[in-house]
PDB file of C-alpha atoms in Angstrom:
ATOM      1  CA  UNK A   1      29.879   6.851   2.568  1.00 88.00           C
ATOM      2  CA  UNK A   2      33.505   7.097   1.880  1.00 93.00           C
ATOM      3  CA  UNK A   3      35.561  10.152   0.207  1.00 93.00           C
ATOM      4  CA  UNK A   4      37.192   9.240  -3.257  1.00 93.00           C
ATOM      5  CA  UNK A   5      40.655  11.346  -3.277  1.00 92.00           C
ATOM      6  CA  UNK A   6      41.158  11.324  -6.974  1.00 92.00           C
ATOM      7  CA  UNK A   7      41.182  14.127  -8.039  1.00 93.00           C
ATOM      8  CA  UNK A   8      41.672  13.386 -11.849  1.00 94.00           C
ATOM      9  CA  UNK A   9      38.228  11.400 -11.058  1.00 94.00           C
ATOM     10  CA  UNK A  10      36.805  14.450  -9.196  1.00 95.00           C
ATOM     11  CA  UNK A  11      37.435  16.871 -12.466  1.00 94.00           C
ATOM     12  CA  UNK A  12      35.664  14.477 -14.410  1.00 94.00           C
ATOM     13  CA  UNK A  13      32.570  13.737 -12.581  1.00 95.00           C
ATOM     14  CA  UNK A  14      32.352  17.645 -12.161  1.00 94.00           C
ATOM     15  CA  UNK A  15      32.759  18.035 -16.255  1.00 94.00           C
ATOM     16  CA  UNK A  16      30.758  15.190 -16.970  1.00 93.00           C
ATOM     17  CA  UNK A  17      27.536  15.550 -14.586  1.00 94.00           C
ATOM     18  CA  UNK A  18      27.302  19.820 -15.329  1.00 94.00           C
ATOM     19  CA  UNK A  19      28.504  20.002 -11.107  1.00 95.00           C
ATOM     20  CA  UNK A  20      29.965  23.425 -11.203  1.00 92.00           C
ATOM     21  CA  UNK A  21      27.145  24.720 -13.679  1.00 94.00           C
ATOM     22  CA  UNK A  22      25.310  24.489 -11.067  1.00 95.00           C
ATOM     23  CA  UNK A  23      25.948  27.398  -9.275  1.00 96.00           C
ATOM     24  CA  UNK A  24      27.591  31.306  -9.709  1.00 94.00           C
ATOM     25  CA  UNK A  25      30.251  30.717  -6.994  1.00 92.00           C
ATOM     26  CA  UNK A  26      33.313  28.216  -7.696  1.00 93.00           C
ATOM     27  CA  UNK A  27      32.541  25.880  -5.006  1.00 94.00           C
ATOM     28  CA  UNK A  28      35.093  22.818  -6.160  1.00 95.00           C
ATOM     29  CA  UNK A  29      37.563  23.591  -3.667  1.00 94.00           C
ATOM     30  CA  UNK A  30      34.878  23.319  -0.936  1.00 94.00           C
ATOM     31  CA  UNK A  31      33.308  20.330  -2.841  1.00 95.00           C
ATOM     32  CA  UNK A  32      34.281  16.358  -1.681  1.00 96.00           C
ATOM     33  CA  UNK A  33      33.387  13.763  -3.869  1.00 97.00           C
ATOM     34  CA  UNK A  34      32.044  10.739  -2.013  1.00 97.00           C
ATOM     35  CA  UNK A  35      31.149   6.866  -3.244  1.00 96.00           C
ATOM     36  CA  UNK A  36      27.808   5.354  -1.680  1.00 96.00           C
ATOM     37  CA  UNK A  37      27.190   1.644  -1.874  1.00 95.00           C
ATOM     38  CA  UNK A  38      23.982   0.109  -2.791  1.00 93.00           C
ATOM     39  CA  UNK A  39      21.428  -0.398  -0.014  1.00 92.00           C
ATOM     40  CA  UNK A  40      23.594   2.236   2.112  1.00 95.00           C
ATOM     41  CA  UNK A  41      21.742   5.779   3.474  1.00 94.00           C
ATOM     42  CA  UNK A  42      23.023   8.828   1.937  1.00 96.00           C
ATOM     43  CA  UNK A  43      20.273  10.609   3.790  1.00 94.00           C
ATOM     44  CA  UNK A  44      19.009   8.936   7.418  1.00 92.00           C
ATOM     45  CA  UNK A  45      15.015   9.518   7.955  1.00 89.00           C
ATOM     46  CA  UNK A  46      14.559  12.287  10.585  1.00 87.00           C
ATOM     47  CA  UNK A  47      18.150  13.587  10.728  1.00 89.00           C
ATOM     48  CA  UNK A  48      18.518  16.533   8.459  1.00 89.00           C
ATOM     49  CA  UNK A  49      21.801  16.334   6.424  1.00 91.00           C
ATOM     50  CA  UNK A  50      24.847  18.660   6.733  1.00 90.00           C
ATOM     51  CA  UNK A  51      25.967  18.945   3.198  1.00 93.00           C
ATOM     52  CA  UNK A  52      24.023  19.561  -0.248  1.00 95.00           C
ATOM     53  CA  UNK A  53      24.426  16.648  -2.044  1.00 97.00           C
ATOM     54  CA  UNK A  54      24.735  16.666  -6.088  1.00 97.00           C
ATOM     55  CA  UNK A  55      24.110  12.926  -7.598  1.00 96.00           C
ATOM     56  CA  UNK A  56      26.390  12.617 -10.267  1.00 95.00           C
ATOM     57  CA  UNK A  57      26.245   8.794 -11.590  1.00 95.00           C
ATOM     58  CA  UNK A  58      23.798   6.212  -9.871  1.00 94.00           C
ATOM     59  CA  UNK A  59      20.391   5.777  -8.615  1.00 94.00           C
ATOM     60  CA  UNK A  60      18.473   6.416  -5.489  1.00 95.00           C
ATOM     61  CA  UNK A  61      15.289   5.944  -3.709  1.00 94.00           C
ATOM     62  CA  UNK A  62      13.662   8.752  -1.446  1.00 93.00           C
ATOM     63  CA  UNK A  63      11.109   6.584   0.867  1.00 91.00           C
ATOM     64  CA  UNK A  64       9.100   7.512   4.182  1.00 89.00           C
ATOM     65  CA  UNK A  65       8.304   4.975   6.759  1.00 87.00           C
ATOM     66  CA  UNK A  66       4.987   5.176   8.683  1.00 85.00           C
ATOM     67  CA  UNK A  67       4.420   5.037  12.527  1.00 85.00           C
ATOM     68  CA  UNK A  68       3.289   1.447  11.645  1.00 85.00           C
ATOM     69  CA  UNK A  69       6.306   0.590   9.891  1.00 80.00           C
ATOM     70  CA  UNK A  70       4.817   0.664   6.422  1.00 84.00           C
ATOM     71  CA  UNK A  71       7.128   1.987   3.774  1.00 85.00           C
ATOM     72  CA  UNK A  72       5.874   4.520   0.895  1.00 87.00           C
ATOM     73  CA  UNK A  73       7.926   4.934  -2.157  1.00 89.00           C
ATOM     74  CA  UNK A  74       8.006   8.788  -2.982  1.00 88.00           C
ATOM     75  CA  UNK A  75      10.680   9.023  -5.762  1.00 88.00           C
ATOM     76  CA  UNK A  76      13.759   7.687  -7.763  1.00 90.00           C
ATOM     77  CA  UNK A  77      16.275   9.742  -8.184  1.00 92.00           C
ATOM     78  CA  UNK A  78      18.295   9.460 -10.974  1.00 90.00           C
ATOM     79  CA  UNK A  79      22.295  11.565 -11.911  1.00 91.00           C
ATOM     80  CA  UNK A  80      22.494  14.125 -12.119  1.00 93.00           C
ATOM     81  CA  UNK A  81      20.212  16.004  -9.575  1.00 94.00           C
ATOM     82  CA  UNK A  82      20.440  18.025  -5.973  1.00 95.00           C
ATOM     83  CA  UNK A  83      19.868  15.204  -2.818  1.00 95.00           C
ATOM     84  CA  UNK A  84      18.801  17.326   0.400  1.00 92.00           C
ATOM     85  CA  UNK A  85      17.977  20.651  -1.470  1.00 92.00           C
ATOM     86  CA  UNK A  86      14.826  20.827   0.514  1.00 89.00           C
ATOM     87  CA  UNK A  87      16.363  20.530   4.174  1.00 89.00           C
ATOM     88  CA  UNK A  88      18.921  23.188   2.553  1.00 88.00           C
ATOM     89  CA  UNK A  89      15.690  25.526   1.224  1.00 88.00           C
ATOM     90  CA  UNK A  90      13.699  24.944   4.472  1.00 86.00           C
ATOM     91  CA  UNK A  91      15.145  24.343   8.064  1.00 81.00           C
ATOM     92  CA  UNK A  92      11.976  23.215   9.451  1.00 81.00           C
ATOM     93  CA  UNK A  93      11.771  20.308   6.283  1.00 80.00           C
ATOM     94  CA  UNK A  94      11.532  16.703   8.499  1.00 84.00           C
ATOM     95  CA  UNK A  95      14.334  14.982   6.265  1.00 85.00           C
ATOM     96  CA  UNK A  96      12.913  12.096   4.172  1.00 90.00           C
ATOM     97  CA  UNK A  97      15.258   8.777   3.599  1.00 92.00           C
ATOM     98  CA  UNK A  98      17.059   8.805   0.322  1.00 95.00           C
ATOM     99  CA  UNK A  99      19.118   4.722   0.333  1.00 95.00           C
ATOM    100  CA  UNK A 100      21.038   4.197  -2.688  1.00 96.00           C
ATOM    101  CA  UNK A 101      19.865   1.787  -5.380  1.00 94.00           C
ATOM    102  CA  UNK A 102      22.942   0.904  -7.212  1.00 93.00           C
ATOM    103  CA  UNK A 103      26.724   2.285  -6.277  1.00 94.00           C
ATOM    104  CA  UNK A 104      26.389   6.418  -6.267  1.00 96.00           C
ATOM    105  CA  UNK A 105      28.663   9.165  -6.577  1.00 96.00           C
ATOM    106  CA  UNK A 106      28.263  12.543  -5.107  1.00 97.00           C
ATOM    107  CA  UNK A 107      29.501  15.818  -4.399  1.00 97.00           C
ATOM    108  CA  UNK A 108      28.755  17.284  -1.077  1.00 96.00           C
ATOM    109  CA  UNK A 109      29.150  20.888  -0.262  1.00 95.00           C
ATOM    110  CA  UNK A 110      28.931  22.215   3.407  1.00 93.00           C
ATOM    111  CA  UNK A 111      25.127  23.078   3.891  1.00 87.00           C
ATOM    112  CA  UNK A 112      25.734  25.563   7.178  1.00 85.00           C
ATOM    113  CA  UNK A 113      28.949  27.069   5.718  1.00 88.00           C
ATOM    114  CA  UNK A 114      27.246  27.725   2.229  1.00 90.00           C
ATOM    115  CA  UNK A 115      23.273  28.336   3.165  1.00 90.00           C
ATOM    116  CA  UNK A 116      23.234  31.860   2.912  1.00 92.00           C
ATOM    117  CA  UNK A 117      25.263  32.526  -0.039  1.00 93.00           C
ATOM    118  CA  UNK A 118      23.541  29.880  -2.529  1.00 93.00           C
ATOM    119  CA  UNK A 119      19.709  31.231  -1.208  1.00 93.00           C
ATOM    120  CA  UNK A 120      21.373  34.490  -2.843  1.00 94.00           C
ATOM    121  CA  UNK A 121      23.063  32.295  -6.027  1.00 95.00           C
ATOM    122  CA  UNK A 122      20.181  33.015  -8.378  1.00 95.00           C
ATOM    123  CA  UNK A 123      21.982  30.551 -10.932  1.00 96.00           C
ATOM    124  CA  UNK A 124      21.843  27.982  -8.247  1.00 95.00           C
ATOM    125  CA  UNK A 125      17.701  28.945  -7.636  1.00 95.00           C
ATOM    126  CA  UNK A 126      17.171  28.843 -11.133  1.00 95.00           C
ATOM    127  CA  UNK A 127      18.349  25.381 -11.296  1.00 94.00           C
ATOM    128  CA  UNK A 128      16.389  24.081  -8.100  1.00 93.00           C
ATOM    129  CA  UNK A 129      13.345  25.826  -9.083  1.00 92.00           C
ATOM    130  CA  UNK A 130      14.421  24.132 -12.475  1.00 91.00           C
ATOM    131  CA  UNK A 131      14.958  20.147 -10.795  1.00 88.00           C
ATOM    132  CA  UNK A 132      11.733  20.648  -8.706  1.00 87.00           C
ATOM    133  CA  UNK A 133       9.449  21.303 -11.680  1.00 87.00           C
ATOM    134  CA  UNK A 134      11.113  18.587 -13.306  1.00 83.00           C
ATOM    135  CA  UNK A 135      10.429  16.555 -10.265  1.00 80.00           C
ATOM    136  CA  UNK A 136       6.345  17.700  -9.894  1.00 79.00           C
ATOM    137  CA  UNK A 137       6.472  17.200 -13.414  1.00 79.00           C
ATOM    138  CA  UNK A 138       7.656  13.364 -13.420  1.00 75.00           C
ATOM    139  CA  UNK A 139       4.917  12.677 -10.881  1.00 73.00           C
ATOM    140  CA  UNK A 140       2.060  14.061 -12.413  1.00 76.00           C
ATOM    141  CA  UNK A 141       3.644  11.685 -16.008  1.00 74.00           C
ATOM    142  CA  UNK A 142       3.228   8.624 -13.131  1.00 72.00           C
ATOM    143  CA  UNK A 143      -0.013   9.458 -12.004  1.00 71.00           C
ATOM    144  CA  UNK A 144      -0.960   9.765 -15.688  1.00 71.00           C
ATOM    145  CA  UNK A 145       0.190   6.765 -16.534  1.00 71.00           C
ATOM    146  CA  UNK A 146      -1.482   4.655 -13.556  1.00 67.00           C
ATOM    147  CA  UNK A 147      -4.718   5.552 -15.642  1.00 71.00           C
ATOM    148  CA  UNK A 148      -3.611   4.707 -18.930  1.00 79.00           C
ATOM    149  CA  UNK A 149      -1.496   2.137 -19.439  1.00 89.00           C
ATOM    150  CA  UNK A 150      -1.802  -1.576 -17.660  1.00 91.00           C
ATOM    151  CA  UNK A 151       0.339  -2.681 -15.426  1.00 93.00           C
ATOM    152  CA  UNK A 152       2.694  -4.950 -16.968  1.00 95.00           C
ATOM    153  CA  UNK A 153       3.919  -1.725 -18.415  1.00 94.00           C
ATOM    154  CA  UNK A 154       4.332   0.332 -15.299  1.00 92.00           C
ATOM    155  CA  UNK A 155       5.968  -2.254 -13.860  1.00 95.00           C
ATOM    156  CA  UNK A 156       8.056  -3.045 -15.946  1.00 95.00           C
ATOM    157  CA  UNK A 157       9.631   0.224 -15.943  1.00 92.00           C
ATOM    158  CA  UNK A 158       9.502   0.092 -12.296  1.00 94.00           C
ATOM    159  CA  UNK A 159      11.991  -3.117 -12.150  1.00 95.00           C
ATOM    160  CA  UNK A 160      14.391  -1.010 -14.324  1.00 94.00           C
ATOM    161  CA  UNK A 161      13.960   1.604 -12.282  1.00 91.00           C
ATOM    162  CA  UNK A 162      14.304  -0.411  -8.744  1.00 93.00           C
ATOM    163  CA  UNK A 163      16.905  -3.124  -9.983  1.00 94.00           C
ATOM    164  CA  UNK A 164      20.651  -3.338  -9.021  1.00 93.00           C
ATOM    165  CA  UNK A 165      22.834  -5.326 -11.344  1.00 92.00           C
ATOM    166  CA  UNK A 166      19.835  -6.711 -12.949  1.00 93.00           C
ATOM    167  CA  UNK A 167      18.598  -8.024  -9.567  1.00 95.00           C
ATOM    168  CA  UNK A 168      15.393  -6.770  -8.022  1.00 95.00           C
ATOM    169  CA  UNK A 169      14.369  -6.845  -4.289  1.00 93.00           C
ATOM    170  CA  UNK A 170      11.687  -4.433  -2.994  1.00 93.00           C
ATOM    171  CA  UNK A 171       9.343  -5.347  -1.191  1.00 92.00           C
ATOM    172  CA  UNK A 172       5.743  -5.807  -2.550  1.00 94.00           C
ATOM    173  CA  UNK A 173       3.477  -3.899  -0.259  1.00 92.00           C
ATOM    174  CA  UNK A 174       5.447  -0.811  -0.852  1.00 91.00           C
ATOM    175  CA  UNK A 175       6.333  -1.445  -5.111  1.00 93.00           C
ATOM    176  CA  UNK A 176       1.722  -1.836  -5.289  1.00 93.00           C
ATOM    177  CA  UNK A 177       1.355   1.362  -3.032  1.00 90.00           C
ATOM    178  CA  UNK A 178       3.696   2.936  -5.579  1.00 90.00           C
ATOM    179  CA  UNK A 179       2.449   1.497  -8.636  1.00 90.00           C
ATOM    180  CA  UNK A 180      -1.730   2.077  -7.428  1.00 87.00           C
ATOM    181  CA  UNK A 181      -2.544  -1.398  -7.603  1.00 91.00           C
ATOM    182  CA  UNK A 182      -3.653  -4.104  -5.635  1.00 94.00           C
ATOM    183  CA  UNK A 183      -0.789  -6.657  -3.510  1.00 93.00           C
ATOM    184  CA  UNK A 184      -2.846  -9.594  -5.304  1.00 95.00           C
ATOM    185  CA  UNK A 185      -2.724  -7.563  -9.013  1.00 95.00           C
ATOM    186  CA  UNK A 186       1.194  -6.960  -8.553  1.00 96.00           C
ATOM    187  CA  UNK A 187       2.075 -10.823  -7.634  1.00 95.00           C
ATOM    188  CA  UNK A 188      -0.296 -11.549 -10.569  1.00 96.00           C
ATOM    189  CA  UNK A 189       1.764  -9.865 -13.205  1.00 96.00           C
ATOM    190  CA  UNK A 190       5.094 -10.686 -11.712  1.00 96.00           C
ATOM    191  CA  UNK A 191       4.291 -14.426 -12.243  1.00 96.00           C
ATOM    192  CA  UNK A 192       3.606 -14.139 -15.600  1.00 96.00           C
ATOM    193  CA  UNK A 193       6.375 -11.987 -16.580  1.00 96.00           C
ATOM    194  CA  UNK A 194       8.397 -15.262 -14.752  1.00 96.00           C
ATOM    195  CA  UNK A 195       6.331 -17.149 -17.278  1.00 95.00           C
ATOM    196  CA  UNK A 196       7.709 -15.454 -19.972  1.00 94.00           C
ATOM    197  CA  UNK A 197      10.750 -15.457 -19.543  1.00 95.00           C
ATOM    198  CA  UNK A 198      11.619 -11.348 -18.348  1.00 95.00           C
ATOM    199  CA  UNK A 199      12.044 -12.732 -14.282  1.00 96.00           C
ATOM    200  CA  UNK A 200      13.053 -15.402 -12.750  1.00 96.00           C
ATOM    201  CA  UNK A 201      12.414 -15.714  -8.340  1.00 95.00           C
ATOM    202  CA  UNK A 202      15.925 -15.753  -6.723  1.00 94.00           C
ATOM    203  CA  UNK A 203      15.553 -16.100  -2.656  1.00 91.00           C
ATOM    204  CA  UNK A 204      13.920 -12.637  -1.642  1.00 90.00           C
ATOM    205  CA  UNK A 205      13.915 -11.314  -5.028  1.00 93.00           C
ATOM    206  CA  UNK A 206      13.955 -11.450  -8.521  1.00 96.00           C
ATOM    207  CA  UNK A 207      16.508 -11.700 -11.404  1.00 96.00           C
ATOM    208  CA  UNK A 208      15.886  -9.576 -14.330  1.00 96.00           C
ATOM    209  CA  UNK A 209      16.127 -12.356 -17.022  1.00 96.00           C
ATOM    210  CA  UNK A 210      15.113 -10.695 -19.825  1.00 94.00           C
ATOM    211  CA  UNK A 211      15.816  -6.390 -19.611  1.00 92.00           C
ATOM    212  CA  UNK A 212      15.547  -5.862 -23.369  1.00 93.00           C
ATOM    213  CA  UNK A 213      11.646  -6.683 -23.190  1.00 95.00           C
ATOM    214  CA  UNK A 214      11.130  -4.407 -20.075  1.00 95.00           C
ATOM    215  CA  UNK A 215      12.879  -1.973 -21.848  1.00 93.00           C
ATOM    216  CA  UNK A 216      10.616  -2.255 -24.756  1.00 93.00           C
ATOM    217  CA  UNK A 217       8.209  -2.126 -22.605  1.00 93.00           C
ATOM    218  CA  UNK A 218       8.814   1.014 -20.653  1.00 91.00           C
ATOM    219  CA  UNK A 219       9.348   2.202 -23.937  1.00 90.00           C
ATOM    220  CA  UNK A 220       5.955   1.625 -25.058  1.00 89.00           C
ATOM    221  CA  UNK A 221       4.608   4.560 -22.601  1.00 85.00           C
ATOM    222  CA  UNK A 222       7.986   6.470 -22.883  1.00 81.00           C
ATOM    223  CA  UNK A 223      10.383   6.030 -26.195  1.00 75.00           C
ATOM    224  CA  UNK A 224      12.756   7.774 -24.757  1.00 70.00           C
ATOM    225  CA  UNK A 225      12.560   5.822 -21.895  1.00 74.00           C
ATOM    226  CA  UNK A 226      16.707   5.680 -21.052  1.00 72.00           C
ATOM    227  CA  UNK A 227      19.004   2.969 -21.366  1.00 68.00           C
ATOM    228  CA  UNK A 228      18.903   1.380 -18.172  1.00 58.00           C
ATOM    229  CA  UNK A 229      22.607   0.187 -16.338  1.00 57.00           C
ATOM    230  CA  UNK A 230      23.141  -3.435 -15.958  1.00 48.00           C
TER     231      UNK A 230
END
């Protein structure tokens, strides 16, 4: 992580990604706006952060790693939304990591210095409360979907979601886990989307050949499915 000091860059992000809506206090002077690179932590597994972070252009992964090693996708984040609001909400939450995905920018706010008075900020509860329905919401959609659409869909919009300048990299055992299919099912369908064109195998990952058809694809169990960055 690295602090940006621009502050005609600061004002904007703040305008632009609804920052200072967040909350009843004016917490800009307090706020620093910070640039994450992709495949960096913004939040280290098991260390709770200090500050409240607020995602305000990028993408993210939140991930646990078992006792064997094993990795479990839990979520992609996506600007705007809150990054350690539940470490902030409850001091005995066991921090889960969030890496970046493609270049992020964030405010942080103190967490210690500004605990008590945003528990009291009911605009600021409001929009938790607000981000983690949205959240429960998004993953009873995924679990929805697992059961009615095949595959080739869900995974598409899973590349979109996991790629970084069009170039994809997770590993398998953790994208089936996510995705409720089979290791042998996943490698299946990635094949033939290199078949047709939408991937092409690059070293440890893939290349996103063809976006416009995973697009259409996601699409196809989501039209308003966003545009995705390239």
């Amino acid at each position: 992580m690295k602090e940006i000091n621009d502050r005609q860059m600061f004002q904007e992000l703040a305008r632009s990604s609804g920052y200072a809506s967040q909350f009843s206090m004016d917490v800009l002077p307090e706020s620093r706006l910070l640039s994450v690179d992709s495949g960096d932590s913004i939040i280290k597994e098991g260390i709770r952060p200090d500050s409240l972070y607020y995602l305000c252009r990028g993408r993210a992964k939140l991930y646990l790693t078992h006792p064997n090693g094993k990795i479990s996708f839990i979520d992609f984040l996506q600007a705007p939304c809150f990054i350690g609001e539940m470490e902030l909400l409850d001091d005995t939450h066991e921090a889960r990591a969030v890496q970046a995905i493609s270049q992020c920018w964030l405010f942080s706010l103190p967490a210690a210095s500004f605990r008590s008075q945003l528990l009291n900020d009911t605009v600021f509860l409001r929009n938790i409360c607000l981000l983690l329905g949205s959240k429960n919401q998004r993953n009873i959609i995924s679990a929805s979907r697992n059961q009615s659409f095949p595959l080739a869909n869900r995974l598409a919009a899973f590349l979109l979601l996991a790629q970084n300048h069009g170039f994809y990299r997770e590993k398998h055992t953790a994208a089936a886990e996510y995705l409720g299919v089979s290791y042998r099912h996943l490698l299946y369908v990635l094949a033939d989307f290199c078949k047709k064109g939408c991937l092409r195998k690059e070293g440890r990952g893939y290349r996103l050949t063809n976006e416009d058809v995973l697009l259409a694809m996601a699409r196809e169990m989501e039209p308003e499915w966003p545009e995705h960055d390239r």
